[in-house]
Coordinates of C-alpha atoms in Angstrom, one line a residue:
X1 CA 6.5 -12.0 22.0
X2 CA 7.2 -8.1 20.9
X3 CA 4.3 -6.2 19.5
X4 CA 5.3 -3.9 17.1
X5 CA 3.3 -0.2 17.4
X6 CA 4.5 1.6 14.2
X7 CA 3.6 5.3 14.5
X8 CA 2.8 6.7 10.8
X9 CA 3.7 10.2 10.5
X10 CA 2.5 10.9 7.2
X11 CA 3.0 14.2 6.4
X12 CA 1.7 14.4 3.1
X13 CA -0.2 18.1 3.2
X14 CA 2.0 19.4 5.8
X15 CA 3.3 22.7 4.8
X16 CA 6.6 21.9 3.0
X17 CA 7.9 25.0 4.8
X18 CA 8.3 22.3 8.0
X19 CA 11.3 20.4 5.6
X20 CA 13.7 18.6 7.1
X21 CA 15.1 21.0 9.4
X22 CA 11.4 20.3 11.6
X23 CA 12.6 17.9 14.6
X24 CA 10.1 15.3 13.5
X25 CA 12.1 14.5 10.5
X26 CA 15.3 13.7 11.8
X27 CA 15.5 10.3 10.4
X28 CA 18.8 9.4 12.2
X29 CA 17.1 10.6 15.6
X30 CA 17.0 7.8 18.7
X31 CA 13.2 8.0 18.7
X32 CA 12.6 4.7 16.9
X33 CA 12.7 2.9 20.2
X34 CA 11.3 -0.4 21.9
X35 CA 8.3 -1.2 19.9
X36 CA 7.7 2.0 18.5
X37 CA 8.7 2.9 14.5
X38 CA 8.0 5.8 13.2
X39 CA 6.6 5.8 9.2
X40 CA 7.0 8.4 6.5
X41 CA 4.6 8.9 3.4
X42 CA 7.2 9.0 0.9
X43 CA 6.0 12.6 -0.8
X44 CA 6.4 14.1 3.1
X45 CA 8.6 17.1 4.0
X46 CA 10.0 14.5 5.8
X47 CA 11.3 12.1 3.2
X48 CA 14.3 12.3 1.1
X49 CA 12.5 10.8 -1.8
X50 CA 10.3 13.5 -2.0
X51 CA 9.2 15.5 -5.5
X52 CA 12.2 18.4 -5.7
X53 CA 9.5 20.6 -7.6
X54 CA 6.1 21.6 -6.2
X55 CA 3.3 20.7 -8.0
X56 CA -0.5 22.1 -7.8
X57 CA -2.9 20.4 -6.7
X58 CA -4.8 19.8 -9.6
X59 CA -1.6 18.6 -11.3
X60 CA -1.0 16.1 -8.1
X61 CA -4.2 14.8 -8.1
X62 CA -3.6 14.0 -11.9
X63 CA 0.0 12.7 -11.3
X64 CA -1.1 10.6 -8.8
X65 CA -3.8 8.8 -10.9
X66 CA -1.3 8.2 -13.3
X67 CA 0.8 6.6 -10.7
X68 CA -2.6 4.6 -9.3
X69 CA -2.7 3.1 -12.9
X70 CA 0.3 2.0 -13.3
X71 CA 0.1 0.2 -9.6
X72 CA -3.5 -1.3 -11.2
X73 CA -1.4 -3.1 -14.2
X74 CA 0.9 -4.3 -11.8
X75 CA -2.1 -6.1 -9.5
X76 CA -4.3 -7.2 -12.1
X77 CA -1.1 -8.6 -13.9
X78 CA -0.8 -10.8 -10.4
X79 CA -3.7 -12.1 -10.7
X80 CA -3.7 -12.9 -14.5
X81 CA -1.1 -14.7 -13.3
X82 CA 1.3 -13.0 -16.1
X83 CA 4.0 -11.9 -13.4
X84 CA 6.0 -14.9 -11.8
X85 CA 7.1 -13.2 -8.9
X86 CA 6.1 -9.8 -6.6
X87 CA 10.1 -9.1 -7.2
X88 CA 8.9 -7.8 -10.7
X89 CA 6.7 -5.4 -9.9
X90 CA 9.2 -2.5 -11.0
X91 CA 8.0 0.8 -10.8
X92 CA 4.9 0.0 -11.2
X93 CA 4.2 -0.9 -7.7
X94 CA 6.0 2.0 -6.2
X95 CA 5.6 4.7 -8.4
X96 CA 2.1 5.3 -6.5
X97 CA 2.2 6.5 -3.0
X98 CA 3.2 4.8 -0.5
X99 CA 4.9 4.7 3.3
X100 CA 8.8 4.2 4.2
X101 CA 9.9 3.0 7.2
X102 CA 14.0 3.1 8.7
X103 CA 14.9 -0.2 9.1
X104 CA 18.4 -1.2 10.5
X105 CA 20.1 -4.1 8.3
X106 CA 23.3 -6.5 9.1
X107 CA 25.8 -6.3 11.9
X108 CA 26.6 -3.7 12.9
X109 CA 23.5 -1.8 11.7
X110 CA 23.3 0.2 8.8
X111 CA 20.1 2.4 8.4
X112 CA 18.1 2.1 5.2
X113 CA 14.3 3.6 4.5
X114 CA 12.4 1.1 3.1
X115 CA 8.8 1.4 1.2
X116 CA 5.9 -0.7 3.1
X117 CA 3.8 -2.6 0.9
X118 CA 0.9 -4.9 1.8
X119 CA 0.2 -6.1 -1.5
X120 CA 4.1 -7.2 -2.2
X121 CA 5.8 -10.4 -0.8
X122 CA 9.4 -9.4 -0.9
X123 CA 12.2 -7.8 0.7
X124 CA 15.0 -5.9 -1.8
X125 CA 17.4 -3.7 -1.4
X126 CA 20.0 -1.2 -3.2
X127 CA 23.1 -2.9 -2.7
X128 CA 26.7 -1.2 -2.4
X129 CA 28.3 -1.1 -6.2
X130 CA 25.3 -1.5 -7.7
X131 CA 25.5 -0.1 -11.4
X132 CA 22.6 2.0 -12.4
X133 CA 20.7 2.0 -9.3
X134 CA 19.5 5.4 -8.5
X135 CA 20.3 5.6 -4.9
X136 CA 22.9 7.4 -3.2
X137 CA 22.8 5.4 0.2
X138 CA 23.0 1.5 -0.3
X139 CA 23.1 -0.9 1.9
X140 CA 26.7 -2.6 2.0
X141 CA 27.2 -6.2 2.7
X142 CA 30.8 -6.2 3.1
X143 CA 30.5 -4.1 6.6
X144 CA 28.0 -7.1 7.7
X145 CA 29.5 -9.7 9.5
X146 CA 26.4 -11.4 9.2
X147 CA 25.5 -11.0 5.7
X148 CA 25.3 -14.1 3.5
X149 CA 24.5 -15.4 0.2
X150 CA 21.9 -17.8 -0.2
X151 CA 22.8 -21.0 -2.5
X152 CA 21.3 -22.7 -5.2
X153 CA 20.0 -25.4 -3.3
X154 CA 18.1 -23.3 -0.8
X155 CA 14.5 -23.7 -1.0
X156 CA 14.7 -20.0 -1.3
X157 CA 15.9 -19.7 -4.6
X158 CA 13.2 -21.6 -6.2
X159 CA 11.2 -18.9 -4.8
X160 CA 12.5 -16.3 -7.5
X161 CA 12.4 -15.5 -11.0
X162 CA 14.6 -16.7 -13.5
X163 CA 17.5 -18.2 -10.8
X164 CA 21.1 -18.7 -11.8
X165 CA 24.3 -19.6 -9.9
X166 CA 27.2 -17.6 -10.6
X167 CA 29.7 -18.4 -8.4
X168 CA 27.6 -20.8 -6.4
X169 CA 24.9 -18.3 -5.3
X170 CA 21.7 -17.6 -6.1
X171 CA 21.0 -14.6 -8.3
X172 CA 17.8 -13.7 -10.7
X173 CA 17.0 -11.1 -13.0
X174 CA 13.6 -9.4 -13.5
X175 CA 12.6 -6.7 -15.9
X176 CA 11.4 -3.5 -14.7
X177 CA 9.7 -1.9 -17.3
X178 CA 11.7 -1.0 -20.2
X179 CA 14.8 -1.9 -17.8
X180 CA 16.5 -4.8 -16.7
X181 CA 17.2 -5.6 -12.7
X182 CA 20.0 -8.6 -11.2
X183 CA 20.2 -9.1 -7.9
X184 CA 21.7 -11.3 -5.4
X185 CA 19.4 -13.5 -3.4
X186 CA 21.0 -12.7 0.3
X187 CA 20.7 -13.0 4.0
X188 CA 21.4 -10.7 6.9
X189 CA 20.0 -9.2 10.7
X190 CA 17.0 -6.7 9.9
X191 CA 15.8 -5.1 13.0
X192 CA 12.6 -3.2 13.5
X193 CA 12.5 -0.9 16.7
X194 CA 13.9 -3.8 19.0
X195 CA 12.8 -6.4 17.1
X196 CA 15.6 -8.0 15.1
X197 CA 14.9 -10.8 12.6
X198 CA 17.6 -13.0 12.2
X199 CA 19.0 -14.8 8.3
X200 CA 15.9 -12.2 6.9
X201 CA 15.9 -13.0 3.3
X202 CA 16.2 -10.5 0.8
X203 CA 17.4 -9.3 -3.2
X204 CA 20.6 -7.5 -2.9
X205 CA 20.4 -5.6 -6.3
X206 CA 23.5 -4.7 -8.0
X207 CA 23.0 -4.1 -11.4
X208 CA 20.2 -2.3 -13.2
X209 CA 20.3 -2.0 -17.1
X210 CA 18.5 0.1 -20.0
X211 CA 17.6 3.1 -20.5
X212 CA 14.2 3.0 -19.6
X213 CA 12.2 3.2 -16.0
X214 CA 14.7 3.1 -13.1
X215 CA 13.5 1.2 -9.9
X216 CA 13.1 3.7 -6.6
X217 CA 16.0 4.4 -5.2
X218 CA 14.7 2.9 -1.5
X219 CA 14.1 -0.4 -0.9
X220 CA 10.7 -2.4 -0.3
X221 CA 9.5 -4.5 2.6
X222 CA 6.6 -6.7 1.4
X223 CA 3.8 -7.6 4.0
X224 CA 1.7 -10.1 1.5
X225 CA 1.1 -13.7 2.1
X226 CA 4.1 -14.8 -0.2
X227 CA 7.1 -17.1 1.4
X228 CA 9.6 -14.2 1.5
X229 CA 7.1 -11.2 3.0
X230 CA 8.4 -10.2 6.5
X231 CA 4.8 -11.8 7.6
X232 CA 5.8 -15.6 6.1
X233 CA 10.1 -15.3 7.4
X234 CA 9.0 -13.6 11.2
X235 CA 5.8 -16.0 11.3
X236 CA 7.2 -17.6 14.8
X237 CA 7.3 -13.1 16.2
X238 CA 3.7 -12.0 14.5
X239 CA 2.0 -14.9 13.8
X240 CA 1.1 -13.4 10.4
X241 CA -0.8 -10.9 12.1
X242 CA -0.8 -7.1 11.5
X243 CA -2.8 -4.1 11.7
X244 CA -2.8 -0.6 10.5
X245 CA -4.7 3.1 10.6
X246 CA -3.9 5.4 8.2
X247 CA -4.9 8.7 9.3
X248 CA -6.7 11.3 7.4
X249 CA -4.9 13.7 4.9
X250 CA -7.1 16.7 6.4
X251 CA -5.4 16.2 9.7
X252 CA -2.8 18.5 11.3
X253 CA -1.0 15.7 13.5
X254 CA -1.5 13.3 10.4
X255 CA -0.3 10.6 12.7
X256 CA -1.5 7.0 12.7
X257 CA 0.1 3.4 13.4
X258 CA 1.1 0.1 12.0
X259 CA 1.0 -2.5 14.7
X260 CA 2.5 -6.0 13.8
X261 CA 1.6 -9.2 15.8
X262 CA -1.6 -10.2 17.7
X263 CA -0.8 -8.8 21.1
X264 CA -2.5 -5.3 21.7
X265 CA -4.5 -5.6 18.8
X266 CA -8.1 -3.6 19.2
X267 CA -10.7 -5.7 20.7
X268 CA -14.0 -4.2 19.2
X269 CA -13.6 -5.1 15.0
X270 CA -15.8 -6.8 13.0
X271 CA -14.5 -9.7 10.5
X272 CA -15.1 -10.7 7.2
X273 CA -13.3 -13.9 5.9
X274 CA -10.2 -13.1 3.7
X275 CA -10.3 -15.5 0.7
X276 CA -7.8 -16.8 -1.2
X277 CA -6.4 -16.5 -4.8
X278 CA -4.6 -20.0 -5.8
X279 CA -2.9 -17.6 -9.0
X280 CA -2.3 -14.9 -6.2
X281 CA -2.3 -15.9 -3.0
X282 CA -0.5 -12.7 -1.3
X283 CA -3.2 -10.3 -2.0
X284 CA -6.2 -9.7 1.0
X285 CA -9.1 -10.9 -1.2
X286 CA -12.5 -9.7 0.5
X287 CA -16.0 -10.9 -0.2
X288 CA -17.6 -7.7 -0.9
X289 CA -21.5 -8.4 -1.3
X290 CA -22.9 -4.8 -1.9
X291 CA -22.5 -1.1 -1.7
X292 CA -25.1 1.0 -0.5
X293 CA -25.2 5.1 -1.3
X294 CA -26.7 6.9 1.9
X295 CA -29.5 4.3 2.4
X296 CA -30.0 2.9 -0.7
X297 CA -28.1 -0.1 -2.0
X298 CA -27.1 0.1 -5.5
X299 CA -28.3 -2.4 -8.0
X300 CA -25.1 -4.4 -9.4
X301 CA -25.1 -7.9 -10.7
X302 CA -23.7 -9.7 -8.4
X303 CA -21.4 -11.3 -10.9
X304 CA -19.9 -7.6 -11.4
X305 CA -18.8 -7.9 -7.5
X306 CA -18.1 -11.7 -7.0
X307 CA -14.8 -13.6 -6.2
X308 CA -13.7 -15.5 -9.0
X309 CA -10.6 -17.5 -8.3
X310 CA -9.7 -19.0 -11.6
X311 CA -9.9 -15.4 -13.1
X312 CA -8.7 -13.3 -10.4
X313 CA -12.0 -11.2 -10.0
X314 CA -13.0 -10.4 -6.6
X315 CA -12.3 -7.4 -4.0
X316 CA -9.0 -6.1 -2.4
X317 CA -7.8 -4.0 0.4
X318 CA -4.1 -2.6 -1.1
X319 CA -2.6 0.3 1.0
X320 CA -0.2 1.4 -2.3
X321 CA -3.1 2.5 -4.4
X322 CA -4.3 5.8 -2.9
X323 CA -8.4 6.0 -4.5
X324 CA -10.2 2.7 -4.7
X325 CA -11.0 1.9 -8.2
X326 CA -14.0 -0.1 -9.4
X327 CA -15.1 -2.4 -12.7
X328 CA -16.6 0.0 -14.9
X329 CA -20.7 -1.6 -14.3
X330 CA -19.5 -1.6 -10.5
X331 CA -18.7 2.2 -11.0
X332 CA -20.8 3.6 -13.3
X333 CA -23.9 2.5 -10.6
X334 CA -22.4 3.8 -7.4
X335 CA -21.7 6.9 -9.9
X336 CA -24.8 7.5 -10.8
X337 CA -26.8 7.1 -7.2
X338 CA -24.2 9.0 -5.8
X339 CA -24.8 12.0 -8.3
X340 CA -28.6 11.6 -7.4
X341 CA -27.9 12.4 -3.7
X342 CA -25.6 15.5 -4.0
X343 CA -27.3 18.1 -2.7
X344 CA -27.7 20.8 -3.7
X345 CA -29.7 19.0 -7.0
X346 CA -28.7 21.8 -9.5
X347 CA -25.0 21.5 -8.6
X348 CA -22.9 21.3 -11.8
X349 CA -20.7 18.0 -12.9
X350 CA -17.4 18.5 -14.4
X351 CA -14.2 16.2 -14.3
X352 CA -10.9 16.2 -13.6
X353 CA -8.5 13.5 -15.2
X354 CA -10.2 10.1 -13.9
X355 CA -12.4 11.5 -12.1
X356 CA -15.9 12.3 -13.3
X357 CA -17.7 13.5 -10.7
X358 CA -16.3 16.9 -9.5
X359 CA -18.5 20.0 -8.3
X360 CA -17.4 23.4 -7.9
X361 CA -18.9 25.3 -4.7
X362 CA -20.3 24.0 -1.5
X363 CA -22.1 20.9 -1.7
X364 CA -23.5 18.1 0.7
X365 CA -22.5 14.5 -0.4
X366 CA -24.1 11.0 0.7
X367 CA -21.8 8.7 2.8
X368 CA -20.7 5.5 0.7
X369 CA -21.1 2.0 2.4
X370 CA -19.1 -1.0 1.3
X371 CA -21.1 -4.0 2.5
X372 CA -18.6 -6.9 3.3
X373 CA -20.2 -10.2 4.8
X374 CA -20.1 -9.8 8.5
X375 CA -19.1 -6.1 8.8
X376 CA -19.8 -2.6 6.8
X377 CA -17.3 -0.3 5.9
X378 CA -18.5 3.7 5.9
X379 CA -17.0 6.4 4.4
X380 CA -17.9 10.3 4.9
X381 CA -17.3 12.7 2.7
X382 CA -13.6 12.8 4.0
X383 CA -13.0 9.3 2.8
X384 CA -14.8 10.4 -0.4
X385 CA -14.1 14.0 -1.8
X386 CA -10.8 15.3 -2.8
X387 CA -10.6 19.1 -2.8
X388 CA -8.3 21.9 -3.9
X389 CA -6.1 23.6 -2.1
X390 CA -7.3 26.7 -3.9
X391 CA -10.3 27.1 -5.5
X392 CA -13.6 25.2 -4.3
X393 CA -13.4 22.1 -6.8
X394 CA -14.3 18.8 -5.4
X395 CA -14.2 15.5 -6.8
X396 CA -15.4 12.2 -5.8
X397 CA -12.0 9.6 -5.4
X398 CA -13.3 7.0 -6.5
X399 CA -13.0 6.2 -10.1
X400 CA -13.3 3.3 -12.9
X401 CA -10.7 0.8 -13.4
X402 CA -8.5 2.2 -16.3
X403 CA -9.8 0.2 -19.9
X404 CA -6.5 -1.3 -20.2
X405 CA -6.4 -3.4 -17.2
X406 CA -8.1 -6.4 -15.8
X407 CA -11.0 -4.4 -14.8
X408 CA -12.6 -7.3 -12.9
X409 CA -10.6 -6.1 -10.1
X410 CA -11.9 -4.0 -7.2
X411 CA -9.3 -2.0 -5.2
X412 CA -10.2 -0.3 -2.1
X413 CA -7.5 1.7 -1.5
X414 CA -5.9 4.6 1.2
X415 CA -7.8 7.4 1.2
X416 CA -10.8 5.1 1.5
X417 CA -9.0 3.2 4.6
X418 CA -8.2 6.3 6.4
X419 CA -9.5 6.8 10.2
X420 CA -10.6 2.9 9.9
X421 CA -8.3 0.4 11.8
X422 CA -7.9 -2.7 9.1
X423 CA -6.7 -5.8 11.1
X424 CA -5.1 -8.6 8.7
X425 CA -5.4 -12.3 10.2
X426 CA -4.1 -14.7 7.9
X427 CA -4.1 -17.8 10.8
X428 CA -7.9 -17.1 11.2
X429 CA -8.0 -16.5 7.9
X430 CA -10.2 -12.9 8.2
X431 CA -9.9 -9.4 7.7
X432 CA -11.3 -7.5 10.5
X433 CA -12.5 -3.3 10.5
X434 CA -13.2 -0.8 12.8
X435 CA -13.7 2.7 12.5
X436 CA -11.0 5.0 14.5
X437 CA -9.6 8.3 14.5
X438 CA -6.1 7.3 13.9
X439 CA -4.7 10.8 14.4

């Protein structure tokens, strides 16, 4: 069985004067070989889908909060069970940041870049005609010869909101936002590296209407739990087995890797079990029992923290949200220790957008513990502090579930993973860590 080594090459604070001309971003390059994929963040130099206008940091860091809330109504309306399907997540889900990866679709191959996802169970795609999609490069079926439909009475289609069978295939509409998206439920040859996939099964989108929110203009590959998630259709390559590193932002290689399957996966990690939401069951629950602040261990209820699977309360890892958001009581305690062990004592709090717990000049912060059963999770200050590219403004990223979401959710998201190896086992049913320098 192929083990697939994903190298991310996020190159998210990378001068932009590298651009696309810088030999690392040649995206139709041969270096995507055996098991080896390379991974863009999708705000990189590298990546096509990049922000045309430069923004400062301050107004980044604020853009991308908005974007983190908008991914938080999208995951707490999962497990509200108010969405039917991860199909309709719209922009929600990828408006925040997250990594694309070149996949090769049909025979012969046509190249598309498609966003990763762990907390998604879907695969869809811009598809050739499509009428309002906002992509220039689409993937087109008719130069497949082993493209496909998939019919009515496939299992598949029961698998997908709001089916209908226009001439006898499957096809489903979702709305995304204040738009409206139809697809095509379809088949076809996806190949990662040298791994190809064979009738993968995916939404061919081909019409997007209103004037509202348009969906990204790449597609998605969803790694949940769900029956269409590349984990669930290659089950018999990876075993539903994965792991990633996401590297720090403050590095200058700002390289990490994404390896799928349980060959070559590390040896030394430490498990907790991943539990399961019967509303939800593609997001990787976590029994989170406490968090400690330096050496102390705040005092929440441990209601505030527990799993709850008729309401959907409980503690998830989710690469698409960048800082980990906590229920407000959760917050407001790790908040307030933390703030009691900045040093120096005298320093002065301000804010910034969401976050409430800024500093200007030097300062020396506490490390931040998330106590899982069965293994710790520790974060230094580079897991913790966001700081300006000009200026000496710091603020701590970690902030309070937005008032307008189900806020008995706890997200522990990128910058918070980064330089740890997080090892997904769903056949074991645990979630395994390990601290590494994934640069």
């Amino acid at each position: 069985m192929t083990t697939l080594v994903i190298f991310l090459q996020l190159l998210f604070i990378i001068p932009l004067a590298l651009g696309l001309n810088h030999p690392n971003c040649d995206l139709t390059s041969t270096q995507d070989q055996g098991s080896t994929l390379r991974i863009f963040h999708i705000d990189s130099p590298c990546s096509p889908f990049k922000s045309s206008s430069p923004l400062s940091w301050e107004a980044r860091v604020l853009k991308t909060l908005a974007q983190d809330q908008a991914r938080l109504q999208y995951l707490t309306s999962l497990v509200a069970g108010r969405s039917v399907v991860p199909v309709a997540s719209g922009r929600q889900m990828l408006q925040s940041t997250t990594y694309i990866v070149k996949a090769k679709i049909g025979t012969p191959a046509q190249s598309l870049l498609l966003a990763m996802d762990t907390s998604s169970d879907v695969a869809w795609l811009p598809c050739s005609g499509c009428v309002g999609c906002p992509s220039t490069t689409a993937f087109s079926p008719a130069k497949s010869t082993t493209f496909k439909n998939v019919s009515c009475s496939a299992p598949q289609c029961k698998q997908v909101p709001n089916p209908t069978c226009g001439s006898r295939a499957c096809s489903f509409n979702l709305t995304y936002g204040s738009s409206s998206i139809a697809a095509n439920l379809s088949q076809d040859t996806i190949r990662l590296a040298a791994d190809p996939i064979n009738a993968f099964t995916f939404g061919c989108v081909n019409k997007v209407a209103g004037g509202g929110t348009v969906p990204p203009p790449q597609g998605l590959l969803g790694l949940g739990r769900g029956p269409l998630s590349l984990m669930s259709q290659a089950q018999s390559l990876y075993k539903s087995t994965f792991s990633y590193c996401l590297p720090s932002f403050r590095s200058l290689a700002f390289s990490g890797s994404l390896r799928l399957g349980p060959t070559a996966q590390p040896v030394r990690v430490k498990y907790t079990q991943l539990l399961r939401n019967p509303r939800r069951s593609s997001l990787y629950y976590v029994n989170l029992v406490a968090i400690r602040v330096a050496k102390k261990v705040v005092d929440i209820p441990p209601a505030a923290i527990a799993f709850n699977p008729t309401t959907g309360a409980g503690t998830i890892f989710d690469s698409g949200t960048v800082y980990t958001r906590l229920s407000k009581p959760v917050y407001e305690a790790v908040r307030n220790e933390f703030r009691k062990r900045v040093k120096p004592r005298t320093a002065v709090v301000t804010s910034l957008g969401g976050f409430d717990t800024c500093y200007s000049g030097k300062i020396t912060v506490p490390t931040i513990t998330f106590m899982f059963k069965g293994v710790n999770m520790t974060m230094p200050a580079d897991n913790l502090m966001l700081h300006s590219s000009a200026g000496s403004l710091s603020c701590l990223a970690i902030a309070s579930s937005p008032e307008n979401v189900n806020s008995v959710v706890n997200v522990i998201a990128s910058m918070q993973q980064q330089n740890h190896r997080v090892l997904i086992d769903v056949p074991n049913g645990r979630l395994g860590l390990a601290r590494e320098r994934c640069s």
